[in-house]
PDB file of C-alpha atoms and ligand atoms in Angstrom:
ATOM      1  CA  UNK A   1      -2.770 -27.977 -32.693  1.00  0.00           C
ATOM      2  CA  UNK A   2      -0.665 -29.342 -29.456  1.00  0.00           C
ATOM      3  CA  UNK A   3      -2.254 -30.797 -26.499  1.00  0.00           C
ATOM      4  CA  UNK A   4      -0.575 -27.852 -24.483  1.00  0.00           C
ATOM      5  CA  UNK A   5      -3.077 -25.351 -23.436  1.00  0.00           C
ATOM      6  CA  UNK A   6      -2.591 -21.411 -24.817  1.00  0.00           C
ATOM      7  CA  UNK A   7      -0.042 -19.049 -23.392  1.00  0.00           C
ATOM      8  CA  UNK A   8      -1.851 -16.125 -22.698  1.00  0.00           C
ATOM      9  CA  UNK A   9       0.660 -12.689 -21.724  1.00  0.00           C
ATOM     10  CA  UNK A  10      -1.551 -10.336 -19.582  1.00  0.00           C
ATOM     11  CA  UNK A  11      -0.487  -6.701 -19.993  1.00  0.00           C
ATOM     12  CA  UNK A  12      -2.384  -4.899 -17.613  1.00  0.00           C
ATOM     13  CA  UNK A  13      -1.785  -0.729 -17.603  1.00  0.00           C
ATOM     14  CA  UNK A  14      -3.383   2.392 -17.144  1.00  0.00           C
ATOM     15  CA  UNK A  15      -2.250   3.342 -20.963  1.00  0.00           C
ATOM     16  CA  UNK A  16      -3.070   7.091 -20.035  1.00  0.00           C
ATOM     17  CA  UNK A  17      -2.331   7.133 -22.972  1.00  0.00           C
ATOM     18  CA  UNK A  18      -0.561   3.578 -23.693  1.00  0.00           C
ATOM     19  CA  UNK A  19       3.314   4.202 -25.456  1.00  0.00           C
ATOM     20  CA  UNK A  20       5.804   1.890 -27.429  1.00  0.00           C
ATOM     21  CA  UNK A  21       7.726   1.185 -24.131  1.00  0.00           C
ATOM     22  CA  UNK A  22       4.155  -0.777 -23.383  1.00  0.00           C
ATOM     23  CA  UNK A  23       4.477  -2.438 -26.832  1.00  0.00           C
ATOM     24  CA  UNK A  24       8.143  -2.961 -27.003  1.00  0.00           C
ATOM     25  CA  UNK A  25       7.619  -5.410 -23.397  1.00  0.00           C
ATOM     26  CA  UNK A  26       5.091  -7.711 -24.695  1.00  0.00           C
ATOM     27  CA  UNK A  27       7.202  -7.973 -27.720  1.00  0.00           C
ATOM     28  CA  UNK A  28       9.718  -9.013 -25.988  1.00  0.00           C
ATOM     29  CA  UNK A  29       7.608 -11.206 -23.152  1.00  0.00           C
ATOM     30  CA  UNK A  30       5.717 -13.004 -25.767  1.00  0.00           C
ATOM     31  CA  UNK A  31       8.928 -13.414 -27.972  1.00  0.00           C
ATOM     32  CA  UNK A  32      11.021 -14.906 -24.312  1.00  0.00           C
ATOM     33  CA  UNK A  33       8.048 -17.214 -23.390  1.00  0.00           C
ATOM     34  CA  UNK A  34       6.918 -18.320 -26.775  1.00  0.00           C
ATOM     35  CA  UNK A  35       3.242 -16.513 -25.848  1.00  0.00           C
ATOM     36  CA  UNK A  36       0.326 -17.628 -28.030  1.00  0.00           C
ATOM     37  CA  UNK A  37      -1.604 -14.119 -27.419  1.00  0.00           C
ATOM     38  CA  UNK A  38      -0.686 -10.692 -25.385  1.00  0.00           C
ATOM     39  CA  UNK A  39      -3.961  -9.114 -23.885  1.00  0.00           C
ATOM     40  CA  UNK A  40      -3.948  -5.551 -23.261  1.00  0.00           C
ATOM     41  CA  UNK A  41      -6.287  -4.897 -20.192  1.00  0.00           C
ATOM     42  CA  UNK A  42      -6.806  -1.363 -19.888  1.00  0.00           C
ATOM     43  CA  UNK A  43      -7.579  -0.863 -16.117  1.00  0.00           C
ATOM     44  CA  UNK A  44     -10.881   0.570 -14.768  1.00  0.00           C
ATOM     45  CA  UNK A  45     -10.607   2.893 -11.485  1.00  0.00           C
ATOM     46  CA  UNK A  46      -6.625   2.350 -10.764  1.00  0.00           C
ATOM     47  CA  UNK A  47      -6.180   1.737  -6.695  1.00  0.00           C
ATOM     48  CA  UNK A  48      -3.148   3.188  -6.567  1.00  0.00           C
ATOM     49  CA  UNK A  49      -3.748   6.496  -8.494  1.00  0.00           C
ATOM     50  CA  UNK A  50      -6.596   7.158  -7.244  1.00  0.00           C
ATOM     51  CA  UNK A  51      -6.259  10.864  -6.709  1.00  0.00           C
ATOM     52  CA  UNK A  52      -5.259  11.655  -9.815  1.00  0.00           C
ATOM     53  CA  UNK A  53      -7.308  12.326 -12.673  1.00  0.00           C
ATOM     54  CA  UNK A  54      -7.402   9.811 -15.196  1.00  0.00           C
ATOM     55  CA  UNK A  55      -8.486   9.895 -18.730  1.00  0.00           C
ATOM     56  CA  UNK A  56     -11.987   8.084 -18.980  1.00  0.00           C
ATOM     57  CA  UNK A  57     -11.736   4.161 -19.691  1.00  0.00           C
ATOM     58  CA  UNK A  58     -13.409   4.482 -23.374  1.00  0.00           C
ATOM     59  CA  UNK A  59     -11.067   6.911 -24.245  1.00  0.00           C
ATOM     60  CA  UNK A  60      -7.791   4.667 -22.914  1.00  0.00           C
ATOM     61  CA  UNK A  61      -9.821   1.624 -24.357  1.00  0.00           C
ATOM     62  CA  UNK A  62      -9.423   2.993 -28.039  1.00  0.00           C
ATOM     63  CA  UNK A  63      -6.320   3.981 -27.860  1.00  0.00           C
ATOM     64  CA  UNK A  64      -5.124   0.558 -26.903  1.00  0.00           C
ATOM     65  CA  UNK A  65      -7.441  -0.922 -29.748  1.00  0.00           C
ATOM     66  CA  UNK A  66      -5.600   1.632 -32.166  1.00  0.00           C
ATOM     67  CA  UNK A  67      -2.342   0.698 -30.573  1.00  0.00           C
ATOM     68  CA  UNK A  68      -2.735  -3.064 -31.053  1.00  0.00           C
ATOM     69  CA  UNK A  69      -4.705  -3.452 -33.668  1.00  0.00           C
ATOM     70  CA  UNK A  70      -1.858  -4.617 -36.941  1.00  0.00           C
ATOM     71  CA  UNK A  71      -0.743  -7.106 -34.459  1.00  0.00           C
ATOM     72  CA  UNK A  72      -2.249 -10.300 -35.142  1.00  0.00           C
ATOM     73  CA  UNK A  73      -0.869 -11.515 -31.616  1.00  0.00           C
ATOM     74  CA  UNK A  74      -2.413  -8.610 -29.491  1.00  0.00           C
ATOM     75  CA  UNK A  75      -5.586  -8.541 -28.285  1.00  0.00           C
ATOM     76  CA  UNK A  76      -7.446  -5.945 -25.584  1.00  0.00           C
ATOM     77  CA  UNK A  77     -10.001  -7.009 -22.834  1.00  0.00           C
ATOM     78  CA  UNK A  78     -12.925  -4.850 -22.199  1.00  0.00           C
ATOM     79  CA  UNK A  79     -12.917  -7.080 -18.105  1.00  0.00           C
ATOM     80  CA  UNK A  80     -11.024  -4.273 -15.775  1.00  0.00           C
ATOM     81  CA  UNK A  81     -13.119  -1.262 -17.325  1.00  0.00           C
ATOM     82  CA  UNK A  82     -16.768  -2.844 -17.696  1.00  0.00           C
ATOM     83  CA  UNK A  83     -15.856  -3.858 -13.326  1.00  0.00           C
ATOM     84  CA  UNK A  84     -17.385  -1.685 -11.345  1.00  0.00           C
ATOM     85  CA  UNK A  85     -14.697  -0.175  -8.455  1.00  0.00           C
ATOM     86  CA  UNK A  86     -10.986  -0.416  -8.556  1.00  0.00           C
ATOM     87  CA  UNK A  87      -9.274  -2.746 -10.246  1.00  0.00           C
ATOM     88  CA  UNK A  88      -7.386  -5.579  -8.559  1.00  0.00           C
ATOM     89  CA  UNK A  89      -5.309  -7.797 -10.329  1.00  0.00           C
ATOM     90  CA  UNK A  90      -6.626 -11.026  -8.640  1.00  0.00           C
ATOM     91  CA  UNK A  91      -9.732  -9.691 -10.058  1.00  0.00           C
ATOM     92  CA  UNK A  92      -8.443  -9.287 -13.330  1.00  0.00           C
ATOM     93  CA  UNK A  93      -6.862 -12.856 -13.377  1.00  0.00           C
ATOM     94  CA  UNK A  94      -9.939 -14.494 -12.164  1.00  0.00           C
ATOM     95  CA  UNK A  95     -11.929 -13.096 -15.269  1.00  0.00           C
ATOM     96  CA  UNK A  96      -9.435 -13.901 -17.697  1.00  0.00           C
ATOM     97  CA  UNK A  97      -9.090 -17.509 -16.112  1.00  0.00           C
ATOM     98  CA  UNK A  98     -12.625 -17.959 -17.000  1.00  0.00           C
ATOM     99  CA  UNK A  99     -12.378 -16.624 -20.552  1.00  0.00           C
ATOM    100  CA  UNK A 100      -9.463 -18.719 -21.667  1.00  0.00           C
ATOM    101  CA  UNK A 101     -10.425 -21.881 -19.524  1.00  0.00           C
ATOM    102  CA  UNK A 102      -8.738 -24.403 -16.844  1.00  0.00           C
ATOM    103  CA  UNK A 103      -5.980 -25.191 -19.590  1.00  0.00           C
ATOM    104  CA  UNK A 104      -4.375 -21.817 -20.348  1.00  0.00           C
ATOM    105  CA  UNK A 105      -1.187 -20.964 -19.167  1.00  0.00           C
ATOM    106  CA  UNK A 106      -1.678 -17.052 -18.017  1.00  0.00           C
ATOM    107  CA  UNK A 107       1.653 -14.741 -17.418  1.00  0.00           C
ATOM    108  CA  UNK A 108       0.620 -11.278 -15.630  1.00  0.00           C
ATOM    109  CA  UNK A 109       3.139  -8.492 -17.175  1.00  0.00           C
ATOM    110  CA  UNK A 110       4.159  -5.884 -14.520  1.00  0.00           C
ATOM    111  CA  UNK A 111       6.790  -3.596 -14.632  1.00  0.00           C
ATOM    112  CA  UNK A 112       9.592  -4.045 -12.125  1.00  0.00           C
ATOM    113  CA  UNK A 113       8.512  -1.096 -10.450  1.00  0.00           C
ATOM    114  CA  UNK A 114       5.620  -2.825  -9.215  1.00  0.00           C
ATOM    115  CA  UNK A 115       7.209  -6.455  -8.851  1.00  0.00           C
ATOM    116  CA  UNK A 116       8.367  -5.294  -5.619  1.00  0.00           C
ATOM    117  CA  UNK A 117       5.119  -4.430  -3.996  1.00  0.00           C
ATOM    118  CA  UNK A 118       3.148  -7.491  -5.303  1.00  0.00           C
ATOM    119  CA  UNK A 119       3.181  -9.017  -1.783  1.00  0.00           C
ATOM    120  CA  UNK A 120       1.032  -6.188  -0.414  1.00  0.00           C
ATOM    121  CA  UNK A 121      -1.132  -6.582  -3.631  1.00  0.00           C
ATOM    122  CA  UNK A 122      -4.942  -8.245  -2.818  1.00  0.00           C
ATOM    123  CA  UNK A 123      -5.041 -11.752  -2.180  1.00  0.00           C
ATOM    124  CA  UNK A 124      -1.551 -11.950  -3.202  1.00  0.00           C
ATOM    125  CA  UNK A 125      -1.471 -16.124  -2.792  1.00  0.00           C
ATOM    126  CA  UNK A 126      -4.131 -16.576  -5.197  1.00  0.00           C
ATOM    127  CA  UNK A 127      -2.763 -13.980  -7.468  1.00  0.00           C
ATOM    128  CA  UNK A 128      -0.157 -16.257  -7.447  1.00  0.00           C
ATOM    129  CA  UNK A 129      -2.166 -19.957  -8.035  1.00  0.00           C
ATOM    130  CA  UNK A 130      -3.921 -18.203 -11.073  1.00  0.00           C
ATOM    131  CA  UNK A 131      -0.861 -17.211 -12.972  1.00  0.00           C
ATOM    132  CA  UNK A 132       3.027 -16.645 -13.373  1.00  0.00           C
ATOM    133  CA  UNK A 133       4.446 -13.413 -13.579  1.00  0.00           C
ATOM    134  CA  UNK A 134       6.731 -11.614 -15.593  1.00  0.00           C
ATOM    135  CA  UNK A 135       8.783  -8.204 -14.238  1.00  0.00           C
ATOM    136  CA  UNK A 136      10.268  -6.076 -16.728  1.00  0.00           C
ATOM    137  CA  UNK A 137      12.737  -3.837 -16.386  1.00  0.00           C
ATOM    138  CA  UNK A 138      12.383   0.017 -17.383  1.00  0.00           C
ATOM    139  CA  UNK A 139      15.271   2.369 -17.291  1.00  0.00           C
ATOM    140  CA  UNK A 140      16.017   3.766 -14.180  1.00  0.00           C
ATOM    141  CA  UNK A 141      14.690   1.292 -12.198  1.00  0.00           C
ATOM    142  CA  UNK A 142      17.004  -1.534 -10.110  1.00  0.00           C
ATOM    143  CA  UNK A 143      15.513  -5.340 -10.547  1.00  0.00           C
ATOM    144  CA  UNK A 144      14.629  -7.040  -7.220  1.00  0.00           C
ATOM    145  CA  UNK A 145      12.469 -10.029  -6.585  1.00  0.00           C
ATOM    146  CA  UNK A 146      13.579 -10.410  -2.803  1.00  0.00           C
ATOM    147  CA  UNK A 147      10.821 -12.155  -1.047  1.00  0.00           C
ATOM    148  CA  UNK A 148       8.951 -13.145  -3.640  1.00  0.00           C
ATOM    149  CA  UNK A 149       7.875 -16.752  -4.577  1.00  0.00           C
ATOM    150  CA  UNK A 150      10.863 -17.909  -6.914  1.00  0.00           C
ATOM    151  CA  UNK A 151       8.913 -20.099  -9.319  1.00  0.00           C
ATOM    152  CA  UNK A 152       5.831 -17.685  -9.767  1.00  0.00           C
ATOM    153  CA  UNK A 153       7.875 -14.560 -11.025  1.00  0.00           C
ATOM    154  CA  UNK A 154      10.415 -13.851 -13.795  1.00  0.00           C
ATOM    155  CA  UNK A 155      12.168 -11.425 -14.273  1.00  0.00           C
ATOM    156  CA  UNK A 156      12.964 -10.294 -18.097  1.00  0.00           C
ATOM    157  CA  UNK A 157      15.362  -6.902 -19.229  1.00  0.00           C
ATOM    158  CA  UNK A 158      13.603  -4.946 -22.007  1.00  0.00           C
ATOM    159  CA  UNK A 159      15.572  -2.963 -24.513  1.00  0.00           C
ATOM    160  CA  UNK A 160      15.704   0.301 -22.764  1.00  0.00           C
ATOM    161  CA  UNK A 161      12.758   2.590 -24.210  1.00  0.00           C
ATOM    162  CA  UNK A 162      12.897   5.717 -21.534  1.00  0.00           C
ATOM    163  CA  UNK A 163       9.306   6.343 -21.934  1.00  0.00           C
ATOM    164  CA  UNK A 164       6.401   6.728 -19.531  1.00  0.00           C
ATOM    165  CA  UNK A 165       2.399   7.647 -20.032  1.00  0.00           C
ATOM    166  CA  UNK A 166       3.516  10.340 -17.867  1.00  0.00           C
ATOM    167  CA  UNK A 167       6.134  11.917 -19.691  1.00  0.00           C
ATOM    168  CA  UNK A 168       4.015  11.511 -22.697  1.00  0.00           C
ATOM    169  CA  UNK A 169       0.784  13.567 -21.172  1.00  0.00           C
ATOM    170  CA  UNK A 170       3.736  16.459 -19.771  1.00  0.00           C
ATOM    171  CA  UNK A 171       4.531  16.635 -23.356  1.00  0.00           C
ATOM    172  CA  UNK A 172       1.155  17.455 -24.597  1.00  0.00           C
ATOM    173  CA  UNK A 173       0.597  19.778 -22.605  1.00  0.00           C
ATOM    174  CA  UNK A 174       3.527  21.744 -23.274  1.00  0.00           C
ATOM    175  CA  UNK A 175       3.008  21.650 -26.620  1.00  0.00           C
ATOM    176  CA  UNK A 176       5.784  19.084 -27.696  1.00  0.00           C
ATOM    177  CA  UNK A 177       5.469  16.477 -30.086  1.00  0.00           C
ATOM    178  CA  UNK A 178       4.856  12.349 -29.311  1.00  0.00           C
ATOM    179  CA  UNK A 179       5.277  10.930 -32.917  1.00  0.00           C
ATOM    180  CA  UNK A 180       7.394   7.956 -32.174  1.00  0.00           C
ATOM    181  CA  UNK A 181       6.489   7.553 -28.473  1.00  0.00           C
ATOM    182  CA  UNK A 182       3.454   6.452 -29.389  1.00  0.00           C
ATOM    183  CA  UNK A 183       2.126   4.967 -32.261  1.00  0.00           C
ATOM    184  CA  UNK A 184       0.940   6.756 -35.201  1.00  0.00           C
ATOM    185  CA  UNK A 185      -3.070   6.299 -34.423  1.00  0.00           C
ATOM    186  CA  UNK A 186      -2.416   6.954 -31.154  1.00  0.00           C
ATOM    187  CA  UNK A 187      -1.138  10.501 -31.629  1.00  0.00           C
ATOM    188  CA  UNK A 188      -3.493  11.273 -34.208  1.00  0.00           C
ATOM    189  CA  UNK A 189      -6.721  10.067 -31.634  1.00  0.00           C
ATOM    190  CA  UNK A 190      -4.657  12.246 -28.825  1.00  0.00           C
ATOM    191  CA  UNK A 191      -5.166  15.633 -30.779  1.00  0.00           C
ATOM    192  CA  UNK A 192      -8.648  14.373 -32.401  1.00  0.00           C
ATOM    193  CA  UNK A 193      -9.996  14.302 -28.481  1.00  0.00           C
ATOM    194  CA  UNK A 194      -7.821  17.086 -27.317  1.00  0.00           C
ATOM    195  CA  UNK A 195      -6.689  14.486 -24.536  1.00  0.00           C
ATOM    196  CA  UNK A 196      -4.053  16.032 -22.249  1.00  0.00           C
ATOM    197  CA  UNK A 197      -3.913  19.772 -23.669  1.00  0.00           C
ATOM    198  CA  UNK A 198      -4.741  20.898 -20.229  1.00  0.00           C
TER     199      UNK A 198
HETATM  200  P1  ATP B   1       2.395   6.424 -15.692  1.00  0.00           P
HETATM  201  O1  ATP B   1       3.591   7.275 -16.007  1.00  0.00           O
HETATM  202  O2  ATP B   1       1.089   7.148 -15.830  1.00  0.00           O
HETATM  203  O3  ATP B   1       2.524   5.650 -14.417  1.00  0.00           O
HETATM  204  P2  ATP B   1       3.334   4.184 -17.248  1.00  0.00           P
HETATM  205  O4  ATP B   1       4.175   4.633 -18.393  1.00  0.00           O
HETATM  206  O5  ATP B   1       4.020   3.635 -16.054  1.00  0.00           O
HETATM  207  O6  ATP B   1       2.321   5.340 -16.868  1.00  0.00           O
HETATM  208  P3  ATP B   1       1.295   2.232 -17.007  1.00  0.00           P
HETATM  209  O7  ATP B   1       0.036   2.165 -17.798  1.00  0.00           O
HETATM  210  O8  ATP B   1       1.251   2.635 -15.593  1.00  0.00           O
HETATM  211  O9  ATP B   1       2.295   3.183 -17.823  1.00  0.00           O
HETATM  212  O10 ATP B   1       2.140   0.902 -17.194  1.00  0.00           O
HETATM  213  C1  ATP B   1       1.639  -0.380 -17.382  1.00  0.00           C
HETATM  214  C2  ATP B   1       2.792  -1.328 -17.195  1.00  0.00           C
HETATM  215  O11 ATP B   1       3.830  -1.134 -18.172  1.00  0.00           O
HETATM  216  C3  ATP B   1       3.446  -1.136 -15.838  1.00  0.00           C
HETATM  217  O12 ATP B   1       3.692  -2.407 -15.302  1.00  0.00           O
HETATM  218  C4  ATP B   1       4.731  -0.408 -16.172  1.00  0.00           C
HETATM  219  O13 ATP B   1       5.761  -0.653 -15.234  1.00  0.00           O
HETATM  220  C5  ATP B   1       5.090  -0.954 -17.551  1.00  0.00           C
HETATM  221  N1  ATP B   1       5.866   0.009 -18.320  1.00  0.00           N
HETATM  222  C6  ATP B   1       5.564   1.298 -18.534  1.00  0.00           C
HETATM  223  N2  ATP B   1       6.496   1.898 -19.306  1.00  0.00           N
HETATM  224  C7  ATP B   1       7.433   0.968 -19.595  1.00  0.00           C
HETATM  225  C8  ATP B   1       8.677   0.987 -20.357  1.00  0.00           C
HETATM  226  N3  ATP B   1       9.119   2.100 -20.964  1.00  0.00           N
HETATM  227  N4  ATP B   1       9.377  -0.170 -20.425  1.00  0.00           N
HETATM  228  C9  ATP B   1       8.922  -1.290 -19.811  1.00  0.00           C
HETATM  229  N5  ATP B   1       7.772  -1.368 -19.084  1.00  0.00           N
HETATM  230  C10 ATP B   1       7.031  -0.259 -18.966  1.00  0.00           C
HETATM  231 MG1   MG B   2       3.290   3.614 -14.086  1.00  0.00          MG
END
């Protein structure tokens, strides 16, 4: 073992339901920034949908376990959905901070949809003191890290996978197929629970 502490990606989502676009990043994160472990931290109450409906944590908890689960590298963390109230990243950080200890290196995974409004994120500065973070790209969305600190935040292109959780539910309910958008398990737990079918 080094004297280096771990490198720990943080993949935070909603995963309503959680697609290979989701896995296909922390590939290619952990792969970029020689990663030790990608944590999948399905989020509790999201802030910023908060007037949608989403799909009850257990049931987006399992189907990142099923996701994740042949890859010896991936792990999930119960933190954001056993935290009462919305979930903040800061939050989220702090919690992992404490389960890895002082030595970890932590990299938050956002997409670059959401790199842009980090600033106006909760405590952004100590967001920023607990880890570094990585912005990936998704098709059809433009990379900018104007204003940001430089040396907190990289920015990293993934090989374009034009898939969102969103698309994914739309197709469920009209009765189309998601074999290949999501993983195998994952498809198969969808139509077990009848999640989605409106
Ligand atoms: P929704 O459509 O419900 O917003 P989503 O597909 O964006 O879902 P989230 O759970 O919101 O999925 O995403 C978690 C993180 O993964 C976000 O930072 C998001 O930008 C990123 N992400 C989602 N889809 C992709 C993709 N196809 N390629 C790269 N990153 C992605
Ligand atoms: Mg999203």
């Amino acid at each position: 073992m080094g004297e280096r502490g771990q490198r720990i990606g943080i993949m935070g989502g909603t995963f309503d339901p959680i697609h290979n676009g989701h896995l296909v990043a922390a590939s290619e994160v952990a792969d970029r920034f020689g990663l030790d472990e990608v944590v999948f931290v399905p989020t509790g109450q999201p802030w910023q949908k908060g007037r949608q409906a989403v799909t009850p944590a257990e049931d987006r908890y399992l189907m990142t376990v099923i996701a994740t689960a042949s890859n010896p590298r991936f792990t999930v963390s119960r933190v954001d959905i056993d935290r009462p109230g919305p979930t903040y990243t800061v939050d989220t950080l702090r919690d992992l901070r404490a389960v890895y200890g002082p030595d970890a290196e932590l990299f938050f995974i956002t997409g670059a949809d959401a790199v842009e409004k980090m600033l106006s994120w909760k405590d952004a500065e100590r967001m920023f003191e607990l880890a570094r973070f990585v912005g990936v790209t998704r098709p059809g969305f433009e990379l900018s890290s104007a204003h940001l600190p430089e040396d907190a935040v990289s920015l990293v292109e993934i090989p374009a996978m034009a898939i969102s959780s969103t698309a994914c539910r739309a197709r469920v309910v009209a009765g189309k197929p998601v074999w290949y958008l999501v993983p195998d398990g994952v498809v198969q737990y969808i139509a077990k629970r009848g999640l989605y079918a409106g």
